[in-house]
Each structure stands twice: as structure tokens, then as C-alpha cells.
Amino acid sequence: MNKLEMLYEGKAKRVYKTDVKGRYWIEYKDDATAFNGEKKGQILDKGIVNNKMSALLFQMLELESIPTHFEGLLSDREQVVKAVEILPLEVIVRNVAAGSLAKRLGLEEGVIMKETVLEFCYKNDELGDPMINDYHIAAMGYATKDQVETIKNYALKINTLLQKFFIERDLKLIDFKLEFGTYDGKVILADEISPDTCRLWDANTDKKMDKDRFRRDLGDVESVYQEVLDRVQK
Ligand code: UDP
């Protein structure tokens, strides 16, 4: 497979066309942004951590009957994926209050949700990814009702699988963000699952082991990303 022209450069990845139909070539960068791009920086070798971790988790999910875009690793920072059309939704799953939910509802971070919370945001940087509900999604045609049902079922199943996977590695899954796309008319999991898109706390100490170390200038950013990859690869 050969890498052709770049299609798109996002905040953390570059997407290239390939000479194979239905396949894209993804390159993970070390660039980090937070607060809708207001804070910018680099996390050394984050691209390697996120590429490898996402690959491993997507393979685990595939084995559990979740269809994903992952096809194979190309190098430390690169992977081949199915060329999906991304649905303009960010799907957020929460087990414990943190971040914007804690702020919005006036909760202390760490309060356990009595039920898993699912949120949808409209993926639009200019608008700051506003939260939306099923009615907005249907009214605006961001996804069909059937697609939304499928996404909810996948998101909840992924949460159960990831919680189990992470707790076996002494990590609590606080919350995370998913993106889905369509391929061959079906909804499949796309984008990445990494410390950039999940909140993970050490199961014994509650130490933050994710991008909050960068967002909140907590230090040890690089070493924590490496530590998460080490635990995930166990
Ligand atoms: N998240 C993400 N990308 C976004 C927004 C959120 O990956 O554009 C992830 C974030 O890392 C966290 C979860 O989704 O694991 C919930 O994020 P929250 O709504 O609390 O927003 P934040 O506090 O990150 O602004």
C-alpha cells in the first residue's frame, strides 16, 4: 500500500489517501491541544502511545463484535483504517463526574454516576462542540434514528468492555469520547481511544493518568502516557 496525498490534518492526526480503495493511512502526531485549541503544546511520543493503544483497544473490541475502522499497524505512529465517513457527533460516556459535567452540574470530581451517562455533542470546532440531544440530531439530520440507536448500544457495550479491560490494569475509566463513521452503509467505531480521549485514574491512588495532566499543567505528562501504554500492553 502506498501513501498518497494528505486529505486532512486534524489536531492530533494526519489522514492520507492510499492507492487501495476504501483505505486511509493515518499518522498520529505529538501535538496536543486543549480548551478547543486555546492551549497548544507537544507531548513527546504521544503519537506513538495513542497509535499503539488505539490499535490494541480496537482489536480487542473487534474480538467482542464491535465493528471498527482499524485494519493494521504500519509503524510506531501509523495505521491503516477503513475510509469511513465520520458522523458529526462526539459521543461521551461517563461513569464518574469529571471535567465539563462536574462543572455544569456543580459536582465534585469523583462522584460516581448511579447510571452510565451518554452525551452527544455536535462536532464543530467553531461552535465549541455544543451538546445536543436526539431531537437535534434528527432535526438537523446529523444521523438517522437507527444510527443513533446503534451508536448508543455500541457505546454502552464499549464502556462495559473498556471498564473491565482497564480495571484489570489498575485504571479506573472515568469518562471517554467516541466517534463513529459509516462504511458500506453500516455504522462502525472510528477515530481513537487513548489518554487524549479518555479520563483514566489510577485505581489505588486516583492519580490522573490522561490528558488532564496536560490540560491542567500537572506535570509528568510524557511518563504518564508511557505508563498507560505499558499497562495496556500487559
Ligand atoms: N473529550 C475528547 N474530545 C473533546 C471533548 C472531550 O476526547 O473534544 C473527552 C475528554 O478527554 C473526556 C471526555 O471526553 O475523557 C469528557 O470530556 P468533558 O466533556 O468533560 O470535556 P473537557 O473537560 O475535556 O473539556
PDB file of N, CA, C and O and ligand atoms in Angstrom, residues 11 35 90-94 98-102 104 119 121 125 129 174-179 195-199 211-212 215-216, ligand 1:
ATOM      1  N   LYS A  11      -6.057  17.986  14.774  1.00  0.00           N
ATOM      2  CA  LYS A  11      -5.230  18.465  15.875  1.00  0.00           C
ATOM      3  C   LYS A  11      -4.195  17.422  16.276  1.00  0.00           C
ATOM      4  O   LYS A  11      -3.096  17.774  16.689  1.00  0.00           O
ATOM      5  N   PHE A  35      -8.942  22.899  25.520  1.00  0.00           N
ATOM      6  CA  PHE A  35      -9.847  24.052  25.581  1.00  0.00           C
ATOM      7  C   PHE A  35     -10.126  24.585  24.176  1.00  0.00           C
ATOM      8  O   PHE A  35      -9.918  25.761  23.875  1.00  0.00           O
ATOM      9  N   GLU A  90     -19.791  13.786  18.623  1.00  0.00           N
ATOM     10  CA  GLU A  90     -18.874  13.264  19.636  1.00  0.00           C
ATOM     11  C   GLU A  90     -19.761  12.598  20.670  1.00  0.00           C
ATOM     12  O   GLU A  90     -20.702  13.204  21.184  1.00  0.00           O
ATOM     13  N   VAL A  91     -19.495  11.338  20.929  1.00  0.00           N
ATOM     14  CA  VAL A  91     -20.305  10.558  21.856  1.00  0.00           C
ATOM     15  C   VAL A  91     -19.504  10.436  23.148  1.00  0.00           C
ATOM     16  O   VAL A  91     -18.397   9.888  23.142  1.00  0.00           O
ATOM     17  N   ILE A  92     -20.041  10.980  24.231  1.00  0.00           N
ATOM     18  CA  ILE A  92     -19.307  10.966  25.500  1.00  0.00           C
ATOM     19  C   ILE A  92     -19.996  10.018  26.466  1.00  0.00           C
ATOM     20  O   ILE A  92     -21.223  10.023  26.588  1.00  0.00           O
ATOM     21  N   VAL A  93     -19.199   9.156  27.074  1.00  0.00           N
ATOM     22  CA  VAL A  93     -19.699   8.168  28.026  1.00  0.00           C
ATOM     23  C   VAL A  93     -19.064   8.484  29.379  1.00  0.00           C
ATOM     24  O   VAL A  93     -17.857   8.689  29.461  1.00  0.00           O
ATOM     25  N   ARG A  94     -19.911   8.543  30.429  1.00  0.00           N
ATOM     26  CA  ARG A  94     -19.389   8.930  31.743  1.00  0.00           C
ATOM     27  C   ARG A  94     -19.797   7.945  32.827  1.00  0.00           C
ATOM     28  O   ARG A  94     -20.982   7.624  32.953  1.00  0.00           O
ATOM     29  N   ALA A  98     -16.561  14.288  36.138  1.00  0.00           N
ATOM     30  CA  ALA A  98     -15.283  14.980  35.943  1.00  0.00           C
ATOM     31  C   ALA A  98     -15.492  16.031  34.864  1.00  0.00           C
ATOM     32  O   ALA A  98     -16.559  16.077  34.239  1.00  0.00           O
ATOM     33  N   GLY A  99     -14.473  16.858  34.679  1.00  0.00           N
ATOM     34  CA  GLY A  99     -14.454  17.805  33.566  1.00  0.00           C
ATOM     35  C   GLY A  99     -15.717  18.639  33.454  1.00  0.00           C
ATOM     36  O   GLY A  99     -16.227  19.169  34.450  1.00  0.00           O
ATOM     37  N   SER A 100     -16.228  18.723  32.224  1.00  0.00           N
ATOM     38  CA  SER A 100     -17.339  19.643  31.960  1.00  0.00           C
ATOM     39  C   SER A 100     -18.625  19.230  32.676  1.00  0.00           C
ATOM     40  O   SER A 100     -19.451  20.079  33.010  1.00  0.00           O
ATOM     41  N   LEU A 101     -18.817  17.929  32.937  1.00  0.00           N
ATOM     42  CA  LEU A 101     -20.040  17.507  33.653  1.00  0.00           C
ATOM     43  C   LEU A 101     -19.993  17.988  35.101  1.00  0.00           C
ATOM     44  O   LEU A 101     -20.988  18.508  35.625  1.00  0.00           O
ATOM     45  N   ALA A 102     -18.836  17.826  35.739  1.00  0.00           N
ATOM     46  CA  ALA A 102     -18.685  18.262  37.132  1.00  0.00           C
ATOM     47  C   ALA A 102     -18.967  19.769  37.223  1.00  0.00           C
ATOM     48  O   ALA A 102     -19.685  20.227  38.112  1.00  0.00           O
ATOM     49  N   ARG A 104     -20.695  21.685  35.000  1.00  0.00           N
ATOM     50  CA  ARG A 104     -22.061  22.044  34.597  1.00  0.00           C
ATOM     51  C   ARG A 104     -23.062  21.763  35.698  1.00  0.00           C
ATOM     52  O   ARG A 104     -23.984  22.528  35.919  1.00  0.00           O
ATOM     53  N   GLU A 119     -23.734  11.296  26.423  1.00  0.00           N
ATOM     54  CA  GLU A 119     -23.978  12.645  25.904  1.00  0.00           C
ATOM     55  C   GLU A 119     -23.576  12.691  24.435  1.00  0.00           C
ATOM     56  O   GLU A 119     -22.645  11.989  24.028  1.00  0.00           O
ATOM     57  N   CYS A 121     -22.385  15.492  21.419  1.00  0.00           N
ATOM     58  CA  CYS A 121     -22.035  16.860  21.038  1.00  0.00           C
ATOM     59  C   CYS A 121     -21.959  16.923  19.526  1.00  0.00           C
ATOM     60  O   CYS A 121     -21.593  15.936  18.874  1.00  0.00           O
ATOM     61  N   ASP A 125     -15.756  22.660  15.678  1.00  0.00           N
ATOM     62  CA  ASP A 125     -14.795  23.452  16.455  1.00  0.00           C
ATOM     63  C   ASP A 125     -15.219  24.914  16.598  1.00  0.00           C
ATOM     64  O   ASP A 125     -15.067  25.501  17.660  1.00  0.00           O
ATOM     65  N   ASP A 129     -18.097  22.557  19.849  1.00  0.00           N
ATOM     66  CA  ASP A 129     -18.727  21.236  20.061  1.00  0.00           C
ATOM     67  C   ASP A 129     -19.914  21.304  21.037  1.00  0.00           C
ATOM     68  O   ASP A 129     -19.878  20.704  22.119  1.00  0.00           O
ATOM     69  N   ILE A 174     -13.024   6.798  33.905  1.00  0.00           N
ATOM     70  CA  ILE A 174     -13.906   7.859  34.407  1.00  0.00           C
ATOM     71  C   ILE A 174     -14.901   8.293  33.325  1.00  0.00           C
ATOM     72  O   ILE A 174     -16.110   8.287  33.536  1.00  0.00           O
ATOM     73  N   ASP A 175     -14.363   8.659  32.157  1.00  0.00           N
ATOM     74  CA  ASP A 175     -15.207   9.039  31.014  1.00  0.00           C
ATOM     75  C   ASP A 175     -14.375   8.924  29.740  1.00  0.00           C
ATOM     76  O   ASP A 175     -13.162   8.739  29.796  1.00  0.00           O
ATOM     77  N   PHE A 176     -15.039   8.981  28.611  1.00  0.00           N
ATOM     78  CA  PHE A 176     -14.311   8.932  27.330  1.00  0.00           C
ATOM     79  C   PHE A 176     -15.204   9.421  26.201  1.00  0.00           C
ATOM     80  O   PHE A 176     -16.416   9.541  26.359  1.00  0.00           O
ATOM     81  N   LYS A 177     -14.554   9.697  25.076  1.00  0.00           N
ATOM     82  CA  LYS A 177     -15.249  10.210  23.887  1.00  0.00           C
ATOM     83  C   LYS A 177     -15.052   9.239  22.729  1.00  0.00           C
ATOM     84  O   LYS A 177     -13.944   8.741  22.513  1.00  0.00           O
ATOM     85  N   LEU A 178     -16.137   8.970  22.002  1.00  0.00           N
ATOM     86  CA  LEU A 178     -16.058   8.105  20.819  1.00  0.00           C
ATOM     87  C   LEU A 178     -16.537   8.867  19.594  1.00  0.00           C
ATOM     88  O   LEU A 178     -17.340   9.801  19.713  1.00  0.00           O
ATOM     89  N   GLU A 179     -16.042   8.437  18.433  1.00  0.00           N
ATOM     90  CA  GLU A 179     -16.590   8.931  17.170  1.00  0.00           C
ATOM     91  C   GLU A 179     -16.912   7.727  16.299  1.00  0.00           C
ATOM     92  O   GLU A 179     -16.192   6.723  16.326  1.00  0.00           O
ATOM     93  N   PRO A 195      -5.228   8.108  25.901  1.00  0.00           N
ATOM     94  CA  PRO A 195      -5.284   9.047  27.039  1.00  0.00           C
ATOM     95  C   PRO A 195      -5.704  10.463  26.621  1.00  0.00           C
ATOM     96  O   PRO A 195      -6.041  11.277  27.476  1.00  0.00           O
ATOM     97  N   ASP A 196      -5.720  10.741  25.308  1.00  0.00           N
ATOM     98  CA  ASP A 196      -6.246  12.029  24.829  1.00  0.00           C
ATOM     99  C   ASP A 196      -7.764  12.059  24.901  1.00  0.00           C
ATOM    100  O   ASP A 196      -8.364  13.137  25.002  1.00  0.00           O
ATOM    101  N   THR A 197      -8.390  10.900  24.791  1.00  0.00           N
ATOM    102  CA  THR A 197      -9.861  10.859  24.645  1.00  0.00           C
ATOM    103  C   THR A 197     -10.565  10.171  25.817  1.00  0.00           C
ATOM    104  O   THR A 197     -11.786  10.058  25.802  1.00  0.00           O
ATOM    105  N   CYS A 198      -9.774   9.676  26.778  1.00  0.00           N
ATOM    106  CA  CYS A 198     -10.350   9.034  27.973  1.00  0.00           C
ATOM    107  C   CYS A 198      -9.836   9.751  29.219  1.00  0.00           C
ATOM    108  O   CYS A 198      -8.718  10.258  29.213  1.00  0.00           O
ATOM    109  N   ARG A 199     -10.627   9.718  30.283  1.00  0.00           N
ATOM    110  CA  ARG A 199     -10.065  10.034  31.598  1.00  0.00           C
ATOM    111  C   ARG A 199      -9.830   8.703  32.302  1.00  0.00           C
ATOM    112  O   ARG A 199     -10.753   7.884  32.419  1.00  0.00           O
ATOM    113  N   LYS A 211      -4.950  13.060  29.588  1.00  0.00           N
ATOM    114  CA  LYS A 211      -4.659  14.402  29.074  1.00  0.00           C
ATOM    115  C   LYS A 211      -4.928  15.520  30.074  1.00  0.00           C
ATOM    116  O   LYS A 211      -4.452  16.644  29.875  1.00  0.00           O
ATOM    117  N   ASP A 212      -5.655  15.254  31.155  1.00  0.00           N
ATOM    118  CA  ASP A 212      -5.814  16.285  32.188  1.00  0.00           C
ATOM    119  C   ASP A 212      -4.453  16.732  32.738  1.00  0.00           C
ATOM    120  O   ASP A 212      -4.335  17.864  33.216  1.00  0.00           O
ATOM    121  N   ARG A 215      -3.799  19.405  30.230  1.00  0.00           N
ATOM    122  CA  ARG A 215      -4.788  20.491  30.336  1.00  0.00           C
ATOM    123  C   ARG A 215      -4.534  21.342  31.575  1.00  0.00           C
ATOM    124  O   ARG A 215      -4.641  22.558  31.548  1.00  0.00           O
ATOM    125  N   ARG A 216      -4.231  20.653  32.693  1.00  0.00           N
ATOM    126  CA  ARG A 216      -4.165  21.336  33.994  1.00  0.00           C
ATOM    127  C   ARG A 216      -2.738  21.541  34.487  1.00  0.00           C
ATOM    128  O   ARG A 216      -2.527  21.824  35.673  1.00  0.00           O
TER     129      ARG A 216
HETATM  130  N1  UDP B   1     -13.175  14.577  25.059  1.00  0.00           N
HETATM  131  C1  UDP B   1     -12.434  14.447  23.897  1.00  0.00           C
HETATM  132  N2  UDP B   1     -12.520  15.422  22.940  1.00  0.00           N
HETATM  133  C2  UDP B   1     -13.310  16.509  23.069  1.00  0.00           C
HETATM  134  C3  UDP B   1     -14.069  16.637  24.261  1.00  0.00           C
HETATM  135  C4  UDP B   1     -13.972  15.662  25.227  1.00  0.00           C
HETATM  136  O1  UDP B   1     -11.733  13.466  23.713  1.00  0.00           O
HETATM  137  O2  UDP B   1     -13.358  17.343  22.143  1.00  0.00           O
HETATM  138  C5  UDP B   1     -13.093  13.545  26.095  1.00  0.00           C
HETATM  139  C6  UDP B   1     -12.314  14.018  27.323  1.00  0.00           C
HETATM  140  O3  UDP B   1     -10.967  13.646  27.233  1.00  0.00           O
HETATM  141  C7  UDP B   1     -13.003  13.284  28.446  1.00  0.00           C
HETATM  142  C8  UDP B   1     -14.441  13.130  27.971  1.00  0.00           C
HETATM  143  O4  UDP B   1     -14.410  13.276  26.552  1.00  0.00           O
HETATM  144  O5  UDP B   1     -12.433  11.995  28.605  1.00  0.00           O
HETATM  145  C9  UDP B   1     -15.404  14.129  28.572  1.00  0.00           C
HETATM  146  O6  UDP B   1     -14.906  15.417  28.379  1.00  0.00           O
HETATM  147  P1  UDP B   1     -15.598  16.701  29.022  1.00  0.00           P
HETATM  148  O7  UDP B   1     -16.947  16.883  28.408  1.00  0.00           O
HETATM  149  O8  UDP B   1     -15.537  16.626  30.488  1.00  0.00           O
HETATM  150  O9  UDP B   1     -14.797  17.912  28.442  1.00  0.00           O
HETATM  151  P2  UDP B   1     -13.409  18.558  28.879  1.00  0.00           P
HETATM  152  O10 UDP B   1     -13.408  18.646  30.357  1.00  0.00           O
HETATM  153  O11 UDP B   1     -12.397  17.633  28.293  1.00  0.00           O
HETATM  154  O12 UDP B   1     -13.472  19.876  28.182  1.00  0.00           O
END
